[in-house]
Amino acid sequence: GNSVTQMEGPVTLSEEAFLTINCTYTATGYPSLFWYVQYPGEGLQLLLKATKADDKGSNKGFEATYRKETTSFHLEKGSVQVSDSAVYFCALSVQGGSEKLVFGKGMKLTVNP
Amino acid sequence: EAGVVQSPRYKIIEKKQPVAFWCNPISGHNTLYWYRQNLGQGPELLIRYENEEAVDDSQLPKDRFSAERLKGVDSTLKIQPAELGDSAVYLCASSPGAGKGYNTGELFFGEGSRLTVL
């Protein structure tokens, strides 16, 4: 079946630290890959996405590259800020779009000043 | 533009009681989703609507859960009777739907309805 595995949290970093959140997937067919973020008190929102192998999604200083050979979509940011404190979810869809998103468990990030 | 609106934000009930959640999607979005998010887990799809038609309800526990989207706009998710294991956050999301030129594949989520069953 289709599934997403994320690194376990929670994670606490200091401001300006480098961030990597690992995400690997198992899917039939060719999935689209997403990172969603949930800030405190808010709904889930799309952070970035990639729809085919070697695509790089980027937004708000975050990047993730679709690696078909390692079935991975790791999220990175070179210098985190306090405002990046949130829960991050990796997700995939294999129906051409996000009609049926399958989410990972999420990872809570806290950034301290 | 208003986002996805859900109510209530919080609900506490005793087991065996009924409960209902309401969702108003973004205007013009044909596709509506209900997800359930258990504590420490990612959201899991319960049901997906294309307009008023439920096109994927394979994960909906039909013995106690029901949903409707009568006019293809807002939607209600009902649980009757509630069990302890139903305690979770119920998320509604919408998207423009297949075939719409401005559909980027993104889902837009509401803030969720947190249910506690005692």
Coordinates of C-alpha atoms in Angstrom, one line a residue:
Chain A
G1 CA 0.0 0.0 0.0
N2 CA 0.9 3.7 0.0
S3 CA 2.6 5.0 3.1
V4 CA 4.8 7.8 4.4
T5 CA 7.4 7.5 7.1
Q6 CA 8.8 10.6 8.8
M7 CA 11.5 11.0 11.4
E8 CA 10.2 11.0 14.9
G9 CA 10.0 14.1 17.0
P10 CA 9.7 16.4 18.8
V11 CA 12.8 18.3 17.8
T12 CA 14.1 21.5 19.5
L13 CA 16.6 23.7 17.7
S14 CA 18.1 27.1 18.3
E15 CA 17.4 30.0 16.0
E16 CA 19.6 29.9 12.8
A17 CA 20.3 26.2 13.1
F18 CA 20.1 23.9 10.1
L19 CA 17.0 21.8 9.8
T20 CA 16.5 18.4 8.1
I21 CA 13.3 16.4 8.5
N22 CA 13.5 13.0 6.8
C23 CA 10.7 11.6 4.8
T24 CA 10.5 8.3 2.9
Y25 CA 7.6 6.8 1.1
T26 CA 6.2 3.6 -0.4
A27 CA 3.8 4.0 -3.3
T28 CA 2.4 2.2 -6.2
G29 CA 2.8 4.2 -9.4
Y30 CA 4.3 7.7 -9.4
P31 CA 3.2 9.8 -6.5
S32 CA 3.2 13.5 -6.0
L33 CA 4.9 14.5 -2.8
F34 CA 4.0 17.3 -0.4
W35 CA 5.0 19.0 2.8
Y36 CA 2.2 20.5 4.9
V37 CA 2.7 22.6 8.0
Q38 CA 0.5 23.3 10.9
Y39 CA 1.3 26.4 13.0
P40 CA 0.0 26.7 16.5
G41 CA -3.8 27.3 16.5
E42 CA -4.0 27.2 12.7
G43 CA -5.1 24.6 10.1
L44 CA -2.8 22.6 7.9
Q45 CA -1.4 24.5 5.0
L46 CA 0.7 23.5 2.0
L47 CA 4.4 24.4 2.4
L48 CA 5.7 22.9 -0.8
K49 CA 5.3 20.1 -3.3
A50 CA 6.9 18.2 -6.1
T51 CA 5.1 16.2 -8.8
K52 CA 7.9 14.2 -10.5
A53 CA 11.3 12.8 -9.9
D54 CA 14.2 15.3 -9.4
D55 CA 11.7 18.2 -8.9
K56 CA 12.6 20.6 -6.1
G57 CA 9.8 22.3 -4.2
S58 CA 10.7 25.4 -2.3
N59 CA 8.9 28.0 -0.2
K60 CA 9.7 30.3 2.8
G61 CA 13.4 29.2 2.7
F62 CA 12.4 25.5 2.9
E63 CA 13.4 23.0 0.1
A64 CA 12.7 19.4 -0.7
T65 CA 13.8 17.3 -3.6
Y66 CA 11.9 14.4 -5.0
R67 CA 14.4 11.5 -5.0
K68 CA 12.9 8.5 -6.8
E69 CA 16.0 6.3 -6.4
T70 CA 15.9 6.6 -2.6
T71 CA 12.1 7.1 -2.4
S72 CA 12.7 10.2 -0.3
F73 CA 11.5 13.8 0.1
H74 CA 13.5 15.3 2.9
L75 CA 12.7 18.8 4.0
E76 CA 15.6 21.2 4.7
K77 CA 16.1 24.8 5.8
G78 CA 19.5 26.4 6.2
S79 CA 18.6 28.8 9.1
V80 CA 15.4 28.3 11.1
Q81 CA 13.5 31.0 12.9
V82 CA 11.3 31.0 15.9
S83 CA 8.4 31.5 13.6
D84 CA 9.1 28.1 12.0
S85 CA 7.9 26.4 15.2
A86 CA 5.1 24.1 14.0
V87 CA 4.2 20.5 13.1
Y88 CA 5.4 19.3 9.7
F89 CA 3.7 16.6 7.7
C90 CA 5.0 14.8 4.7
A91 CA 2.3 13.4 2.4
L92 CA 1.9 11.7 -0.9
S93 CA -0.9 11.3 -3.5
V94 CA -1.0 8.7 -6.3
Q95 CA -4.1 9.8 -8.1
G96 CA -2.6 12.5 -10.2
G97 CA -3.2 15.3 -7.7
S98 CA -4.0 15.5 -4.0
E99 CA -7.4 13.8 -4.3
K100 CA -6.3 11.3 -1.8
L101 CA -3.5 12.4 0.4
V102 CA -1.7 9.9 2.6
F103 CA 0.1 11.7 5.5
G104 CA 3.0 10.8 7.7
K105 CA 2.7 11.1 11.5
G106 CA 4.1 14.6 11.6
M107 CA 7.0 16.1 13.5
K108 CA 6.8 18.9 16.0
L109 CA 9.6 21.5 15.7
T110 CA 10.3 24.1 18.3
V111 CA 12.8 26.8 17.6
N112 CA 14.1 28.7 20.6
P113 CA 15.6 32.2 20.3
Chain B
E1 CA -11.2 35.4 0.6
A2 CA -12.6 33.3 3.5
G3 CA -11.0 30.0 4.2
V4 CA -12.5 26.7 5.1
V5 CA -14.8 27.2 8.1
Q6 CA -15.5 24.5 10.7
S7 CA -17.6 24.4 13.8
P8 CA -17.6 23.7 16.6
R9 CA -13.9 24.1 17.4
Y10 CA -14.2 22.0 20.5
K11 CA -16.8 19.5 21.7
I12 CA -16.9 17.3 24.8
I13 CA -19.5 14.6 25.1
E14 CA -20.2 11.5 27.0
K15 CA -19.9 8.1 25.2
K16 CA -23.1 7.0 23.4
Q17 CA -24.1 10.6 22.7
P18 CA -24.5 11.9 19.2
V19 CA -22.3 14.7 17.8
A20 CA -22.2 16.6 14.5
F21 CA -19.6 18.7 12.8
W22 CA -20.2 21.3 10.1
C23 CA -17.9 22.5 7.4
N24 CA -18.2 25.3 4.8
P25 CA -15.6 25.0 2.1
I26 CA -13.9 27.8 0.1
S27 CA -16.4 29.2 -2.4
G28 CA -16.2 27.5 -5.7
H29 CA -14.4 24.4 -4.5
N30 CA -16.1 21.3 -5.7
T31 CA -14.1 18.8 -3.8
L32 CA -14.6 18.4 0.0
Y33 CA -12.8 16.1 2.3
W34 CA -13.3 14.9 5.9
Y35 CA -10.2 13.7 7.7
R36 CA -9.6 12.4 11.2
Q37 CA -6.4 13.1 13.1
N38 CA -5.7 11.0 16.2
L39 CA -3.3 12.4 18.7
G40 CA 0.3 12.1 17.5
Q41 CA -0.8 10.8 14.1
G42 CA -1.2 12.3 10.6
P43 CA -4.7 12.9 9.2
E44 CA -6.5 10.0 7.7
L45 CA -9.2 10.4 5.0
L46 CA -12.8 9.5 6.1
I47 CA -14.7 10.6 3.0
R48 CA -14.3 12.7 -0.1
Y49 CA -17.0 14.5 -2.1
E50 CA -17.1 15.7 -5.6
N51 CA -19.9 18.2 -5.5
E52 CA -22.7 16.3 -3.7
E53 CA -21.5 12.8 -4.5
A54 CA -19.4 10.8 -2.1
V55 CA -16.7 9.4 -4.4
D56 CA -14.6 7.8 -1.7
D57 CA -16.0 6.7 1.6
S58 CA -14.1 3.5 2.0
Q59 CA -12.5 4.6 5.3
L60 CA -15.8 5.8 6.9
P61 CA -17.0 3.6 9.7
K62 CA -20.5 3.4 8.4
D63 CA -22.1 1.7 11.4
R64 CA -21.8 5.0 13.4
F65 CA -20.5 7.7 11.1
S66 CA -22.5 9.5 8.4
A67 CA -21.9 12.5 6.2
E68 CA -23.8 14.6 3.8
R69 CA -23.3 17.4 1.4
L70 CA -26.8 17.9 0.1
K71 CA -26.3 21.0 -2.1
G72 CA -22.7 20.4 -3.0
V73 CA -21.5 23.2 -0.8
D74 CA -21.4 22.8 3.0
S75 CA -21.2 19.4 4.7
T76 CA -22.0 17.7 8.0
L77 CA -20.3 14.8 9.6
K78 CA -22.2 12.9 12.3
I79 CA -21.2 10.3 14.8
Q80 CA -24.0 8.4 16.5
P81 CA -23.3 6.9 19.0
A82 CA -19.9 8.2 19.9
E83 CA -17.3 5.9 21.5
L84 CA -14.2 6.7 23.5
G85 CA -12.0 5.9 20.5
D86 CA -13.6 8.6 18.5
S87 CA -11.8 11.3 20.4
A88 CA -9.7 13.0 17.7
V89 CA -9.6 16.2 15.6
Y90 CA -11.9 16.1 12.7
L91 CA -10.5 18.1 9.8
C92 CA -12.4 19.4 6.8
A93 CA -10.6 20.4 3.6
S94 CA -11.5 21.6 0.1
S95 CA -10.0 21.9 -3.3
P96 CA -11.1 23.3 -6.6
G97 CA -11.6 19.8 -8.0
A98 CA -10.5 17.9 -11.1
G99 CA -10.6 19.7 -14.4
K100 CA -10.5 23.2 -13.0
G101 CA -7.7 25.2 -14.6
Y102 CA -6.6 26.8 -11.4
N103 CA -6.4 23.5 -9.5
T104 CA -2.8 23.2 -8.2
G105 CA -3.5 20.0 -6.3
E106 CA -3.4 21.8 -3.0
L107 CA -5.9 21.0 -0.3
F108 CA -7.1 23.9 1.9
F109 CA -7.8 22.8 5.5
G110 CA -10.0 24.3 8.2
E111 CA -8.8 24.6 11.8
G112 CA -10.5 21.4 12.8
S113 CA -13.0 20.3 15.4
R114 CA -11.5 18.7 18.4
L115 CA -13.8 16.0 19.9
T116 CA -13.4 14.5 23.4
V117 CA -15.5 11.6 24.3
L118 CA -15.7 10.9 28.1

